[in-house]
Short mmCIF file of C-alpha atoms and ligand atoms in Angstrom, two decimals:
data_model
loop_
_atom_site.label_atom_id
_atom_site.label_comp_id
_atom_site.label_asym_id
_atom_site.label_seq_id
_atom_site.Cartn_x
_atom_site.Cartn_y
_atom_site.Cartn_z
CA UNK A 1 38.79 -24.03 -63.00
CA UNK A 2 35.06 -24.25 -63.27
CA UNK A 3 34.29 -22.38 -59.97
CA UNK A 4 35.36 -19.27 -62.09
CA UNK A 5 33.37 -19.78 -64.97
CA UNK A 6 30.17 -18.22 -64.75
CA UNK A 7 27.04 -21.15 -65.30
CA UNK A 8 25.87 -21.15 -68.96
CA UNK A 9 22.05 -21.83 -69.29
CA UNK A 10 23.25 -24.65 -71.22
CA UNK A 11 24.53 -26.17 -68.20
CA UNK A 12 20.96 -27.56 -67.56
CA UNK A 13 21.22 -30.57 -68.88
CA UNK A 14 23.74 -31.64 -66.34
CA UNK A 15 22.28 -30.22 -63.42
CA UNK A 16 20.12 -32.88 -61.30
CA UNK A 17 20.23 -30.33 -57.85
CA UNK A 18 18.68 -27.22 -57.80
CA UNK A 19 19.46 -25.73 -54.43
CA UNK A 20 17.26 -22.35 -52.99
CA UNK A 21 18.19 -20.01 -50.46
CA UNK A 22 15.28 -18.85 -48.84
CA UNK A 23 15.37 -15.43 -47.53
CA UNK A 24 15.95 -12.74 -50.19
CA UNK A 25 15.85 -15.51 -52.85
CA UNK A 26 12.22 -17.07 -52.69
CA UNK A 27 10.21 -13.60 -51.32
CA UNK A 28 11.96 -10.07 -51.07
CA UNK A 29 13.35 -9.79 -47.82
CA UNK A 30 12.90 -5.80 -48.31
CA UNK A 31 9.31 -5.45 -48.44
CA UNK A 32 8.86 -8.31 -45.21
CA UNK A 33 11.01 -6.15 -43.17
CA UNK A 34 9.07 -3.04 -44.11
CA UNK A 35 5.71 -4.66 -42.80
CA UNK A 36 8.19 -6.56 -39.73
CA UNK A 37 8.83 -2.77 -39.00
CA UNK A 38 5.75 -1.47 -39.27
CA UNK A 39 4.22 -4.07 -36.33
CA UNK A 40 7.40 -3.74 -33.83
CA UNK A 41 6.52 0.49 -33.99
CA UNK A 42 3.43 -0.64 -32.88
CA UNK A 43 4.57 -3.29 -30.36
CA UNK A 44 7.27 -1.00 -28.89
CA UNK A 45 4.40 2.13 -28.66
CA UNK A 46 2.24 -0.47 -27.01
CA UNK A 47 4.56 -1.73 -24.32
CA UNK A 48 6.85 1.18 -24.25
CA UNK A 49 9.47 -0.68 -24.10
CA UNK A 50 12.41 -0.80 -27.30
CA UNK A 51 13.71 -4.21 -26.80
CA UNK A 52 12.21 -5.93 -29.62
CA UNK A 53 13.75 -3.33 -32.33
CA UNK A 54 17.00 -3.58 -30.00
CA UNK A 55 17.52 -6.88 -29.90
CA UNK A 56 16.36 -7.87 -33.54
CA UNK A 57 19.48 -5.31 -34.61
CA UNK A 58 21.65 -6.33 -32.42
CA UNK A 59 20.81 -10.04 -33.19
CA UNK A 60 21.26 -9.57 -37.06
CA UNK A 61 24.34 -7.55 -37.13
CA UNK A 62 26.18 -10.12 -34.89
CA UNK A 63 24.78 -12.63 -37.02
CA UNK A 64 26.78 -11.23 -39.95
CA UNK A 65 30.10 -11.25 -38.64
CA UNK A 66 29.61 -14.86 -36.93
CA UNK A 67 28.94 -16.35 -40.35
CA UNK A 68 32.06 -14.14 -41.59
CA UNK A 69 33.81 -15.66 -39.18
CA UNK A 70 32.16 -19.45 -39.83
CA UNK A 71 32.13 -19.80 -35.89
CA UNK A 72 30.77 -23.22 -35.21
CA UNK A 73 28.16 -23.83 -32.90
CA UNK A 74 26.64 -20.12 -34.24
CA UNK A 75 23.52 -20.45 -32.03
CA UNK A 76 24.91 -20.81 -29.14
CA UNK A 77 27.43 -17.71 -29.60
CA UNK A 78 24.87 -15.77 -31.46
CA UNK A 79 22.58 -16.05 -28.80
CA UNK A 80 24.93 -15.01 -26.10
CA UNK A 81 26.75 -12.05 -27.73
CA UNK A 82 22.82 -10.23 -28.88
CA UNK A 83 22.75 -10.99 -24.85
CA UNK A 84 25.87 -9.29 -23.92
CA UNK A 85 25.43 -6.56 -26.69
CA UNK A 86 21.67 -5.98 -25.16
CA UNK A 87 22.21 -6.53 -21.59
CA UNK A 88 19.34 -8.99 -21.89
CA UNK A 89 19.44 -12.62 -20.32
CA UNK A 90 19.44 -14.78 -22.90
CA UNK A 91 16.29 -16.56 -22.77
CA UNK A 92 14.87 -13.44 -23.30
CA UNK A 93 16.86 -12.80 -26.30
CA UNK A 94 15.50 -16.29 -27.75
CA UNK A 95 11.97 -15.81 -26.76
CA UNK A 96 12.39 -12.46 -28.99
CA UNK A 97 13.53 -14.33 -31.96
CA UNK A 98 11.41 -17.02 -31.74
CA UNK A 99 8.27 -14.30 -31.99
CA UNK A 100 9.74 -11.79 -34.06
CA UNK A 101 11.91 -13.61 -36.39
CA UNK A 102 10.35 -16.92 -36.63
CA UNK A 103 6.56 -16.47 -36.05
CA UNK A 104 5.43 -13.25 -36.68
CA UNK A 105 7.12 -12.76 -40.11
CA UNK A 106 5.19 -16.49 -41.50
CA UNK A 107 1.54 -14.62 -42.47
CA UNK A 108 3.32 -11.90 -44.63
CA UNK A 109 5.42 -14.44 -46.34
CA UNK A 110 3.05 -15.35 -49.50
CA UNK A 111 2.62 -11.45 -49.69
CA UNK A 112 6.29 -11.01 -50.14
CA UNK A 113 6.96 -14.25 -52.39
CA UNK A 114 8.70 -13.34 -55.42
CA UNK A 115 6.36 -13.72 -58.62
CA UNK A 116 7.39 -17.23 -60.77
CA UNK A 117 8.56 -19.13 -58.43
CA UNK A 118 5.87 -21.51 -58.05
CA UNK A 119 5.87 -21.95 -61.90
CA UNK A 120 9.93 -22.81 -61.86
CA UNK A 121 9.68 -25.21 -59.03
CA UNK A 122 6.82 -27.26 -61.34
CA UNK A 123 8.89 -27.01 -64.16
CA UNK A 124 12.23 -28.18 -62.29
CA UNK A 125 9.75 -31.53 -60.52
CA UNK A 126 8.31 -32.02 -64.55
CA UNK A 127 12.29 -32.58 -65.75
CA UNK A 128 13.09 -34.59 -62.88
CA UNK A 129 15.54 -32.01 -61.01
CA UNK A 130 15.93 -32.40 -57.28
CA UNK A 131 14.91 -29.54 -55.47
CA UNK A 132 16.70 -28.52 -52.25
CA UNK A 133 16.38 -25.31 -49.56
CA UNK A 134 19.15 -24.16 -47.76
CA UNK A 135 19.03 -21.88 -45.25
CA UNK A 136 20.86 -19.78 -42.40
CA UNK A 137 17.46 -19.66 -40.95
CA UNK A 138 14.57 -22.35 -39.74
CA UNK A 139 13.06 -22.62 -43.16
CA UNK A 140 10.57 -25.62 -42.86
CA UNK A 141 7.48 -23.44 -41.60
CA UNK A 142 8.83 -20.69 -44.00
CA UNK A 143 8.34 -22.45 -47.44
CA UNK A 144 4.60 -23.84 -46.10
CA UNK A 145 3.78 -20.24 -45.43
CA UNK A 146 5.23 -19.78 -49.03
CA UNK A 147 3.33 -23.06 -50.61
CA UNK A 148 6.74 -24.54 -51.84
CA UNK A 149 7.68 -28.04 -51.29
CA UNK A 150 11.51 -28.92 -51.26
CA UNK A 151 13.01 -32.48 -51.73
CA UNK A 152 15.37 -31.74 -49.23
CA UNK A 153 15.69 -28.86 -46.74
CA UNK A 154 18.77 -28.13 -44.82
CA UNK A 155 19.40 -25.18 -42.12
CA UNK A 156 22.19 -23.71 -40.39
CA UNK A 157 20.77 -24.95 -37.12
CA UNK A 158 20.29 -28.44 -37.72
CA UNK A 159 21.94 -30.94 -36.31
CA UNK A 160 25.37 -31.99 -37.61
CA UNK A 161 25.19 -28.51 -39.43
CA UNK A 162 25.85 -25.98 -36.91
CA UNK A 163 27.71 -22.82 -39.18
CA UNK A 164 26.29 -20.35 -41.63
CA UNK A 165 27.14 -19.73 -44.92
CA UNK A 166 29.35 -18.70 -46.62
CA UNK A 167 30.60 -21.80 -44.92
CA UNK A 168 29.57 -24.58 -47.60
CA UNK A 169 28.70 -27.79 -44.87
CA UNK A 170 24.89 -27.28 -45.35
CA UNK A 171 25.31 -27.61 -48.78
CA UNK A 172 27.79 -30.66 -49.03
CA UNK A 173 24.73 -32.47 -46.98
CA UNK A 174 22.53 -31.54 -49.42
CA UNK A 175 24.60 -32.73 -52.19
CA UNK A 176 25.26 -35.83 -50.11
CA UNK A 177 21.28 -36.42 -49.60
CA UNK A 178 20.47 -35.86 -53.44
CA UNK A 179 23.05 -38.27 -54.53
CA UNK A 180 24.52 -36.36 -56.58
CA UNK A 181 27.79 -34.53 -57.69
CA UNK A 182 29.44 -30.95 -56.87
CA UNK A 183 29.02 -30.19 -60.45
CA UNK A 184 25.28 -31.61 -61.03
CA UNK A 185 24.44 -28.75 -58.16
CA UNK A 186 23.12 -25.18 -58.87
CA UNK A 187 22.87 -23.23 -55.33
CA UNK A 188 20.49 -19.82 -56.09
CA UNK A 189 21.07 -17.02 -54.11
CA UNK A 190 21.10 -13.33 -53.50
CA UNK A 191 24.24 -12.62 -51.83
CA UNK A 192 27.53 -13.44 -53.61
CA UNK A 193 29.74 -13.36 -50.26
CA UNK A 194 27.07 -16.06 -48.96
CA UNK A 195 25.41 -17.90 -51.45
CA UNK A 196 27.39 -17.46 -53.88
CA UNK A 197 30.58 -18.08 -52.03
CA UNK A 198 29.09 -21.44 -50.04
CA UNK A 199 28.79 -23.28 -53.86
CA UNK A 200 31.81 -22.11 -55.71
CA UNK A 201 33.73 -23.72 -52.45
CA UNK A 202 31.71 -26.89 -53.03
CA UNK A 203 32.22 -26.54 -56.34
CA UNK A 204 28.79 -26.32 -57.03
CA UNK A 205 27.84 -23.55 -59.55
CA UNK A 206 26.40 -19.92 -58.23
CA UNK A 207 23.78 -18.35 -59.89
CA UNK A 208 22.64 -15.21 -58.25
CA UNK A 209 19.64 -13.12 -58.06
CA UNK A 210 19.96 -9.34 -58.49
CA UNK A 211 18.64 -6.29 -60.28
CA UNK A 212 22.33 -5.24 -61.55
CA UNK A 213 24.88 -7.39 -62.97
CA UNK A 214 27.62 -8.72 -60.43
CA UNK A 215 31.00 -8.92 -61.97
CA UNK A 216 32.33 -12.55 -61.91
CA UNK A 217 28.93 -13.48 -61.29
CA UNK A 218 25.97 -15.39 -62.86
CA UNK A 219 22.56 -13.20 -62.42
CA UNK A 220 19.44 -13.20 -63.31
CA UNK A 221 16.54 -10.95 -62.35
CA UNK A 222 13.41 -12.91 -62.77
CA UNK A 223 12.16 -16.26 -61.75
CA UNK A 224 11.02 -16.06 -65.40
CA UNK A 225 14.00 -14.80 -67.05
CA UNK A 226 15.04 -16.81 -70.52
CA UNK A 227 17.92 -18.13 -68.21
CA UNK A 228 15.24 -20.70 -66.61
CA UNK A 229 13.15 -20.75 -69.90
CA UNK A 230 13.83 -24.84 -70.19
CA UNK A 231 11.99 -25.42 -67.42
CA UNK A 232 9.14 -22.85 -67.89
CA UNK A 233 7.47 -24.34 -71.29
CA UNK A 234 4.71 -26.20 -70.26
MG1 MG B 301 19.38 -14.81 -48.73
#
């Protein structure tokens, strides 16, 4: 089966999609949260109120085990359970993600972009790969605060979409709205369970970002690593 078989660089030359996760993938996720930190301190000492930090917790570990789960509809259940888990109406609960997931995080972004991948997405447009963005997340403000420009861009929240990954409907639209095959598809990603999970059940092929190897898993470390050399010589 070729959803076990790792993606040889070789592989290239029938690739025409080149999918991107977004979060984790294009900037590191670590060093936005840091600085995401940093400001709701200073909101919650300002306001003395903890609702922001209580919220955005309770918000992202509920969001994990809905996409486990591959509940449809997400937003309206993730939305609702951060309530209940918060004790917060639920309007609230969106007004809070909105600011503080949405908004507030789009200035740091170009700080927190990961180095080469400006260079890779000129070098994929120069061979005449399709670039696409999928994301869990709204990710159309995200890449313009990143200066990337996507073909196509697909999110869990759009319509006709509705679930998270590892769920792999996002990415079959994608697919669908490049013209192209499973197997002409790489989706790149930092979490195998997700990203990595999503393509091998489209039978697109995984190819994951990370500092250590992953067993059964593509990686690569850099956007400049020799793996994406074919598309790096100018
Ligand atoms: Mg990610």
């Amino acid at each position: 089966m070729s959803q076990a078989r790792p993606p040889a660089p070789a592989a290239w030359d029938s690739i025409g999609l080149v999918v991107f996760d977004v979060d984790g993938t294009l900037y590191s996720q670590r060093l936005l949260r840091l600085r995401m930190l940093r400001d709701m301190m200073v909101h919650a000492a300002s306001t003395r109120s903890l609702d922001v930090p209580l919220v955005i917790r309770a918000y992202r570990r509920i969001h994990e085990w809905i996409a486990e789960r591959e509940v449809s509809d997400f937003d309206t259940a993730l939305v609702a359970e951060t309530a209940e888990a918060t004790r917060l109406p639920a309007a609230k609960i969106r007004s809070i993600v909105d600011e503080w997931i949405e908004c507030r995080p789009l200035p740091y972004l170009a700080l927190c972009r990961y180095p080469g991948i400006e260079a890779l997405f000129a070098g994929l447009r120069r061979k005449a790969r399709t670039i696409g963005v999928l994301s869990d997340y709204p990710a159309v403000a995200k890449l313009d605060a990143l200066g990337l420009e996507a073909d196509h861009v697909v999110c869990a929240s759009d319509k006709g979409i509705g679930i998270l990954k590892p769920n792999p409907r996002g990415l079959k639209v994608l697919i669908d709205a490049a013209g192209v095959t499973p197997s002409e598809t790489v989706l790149i990603g930092d979490r195998a369970e997700r990203d990595g999970a999503a393509a091998r059940r489209s039978g697109a092929w995984p190819l994951l970002r990370s500092a250590e190897p992953l067993d059964g898993w593509q990686t690569f470390v850099r956007f400049d690593d020799p793996i994406f050399a074919k598309f790096l010589d100018a």
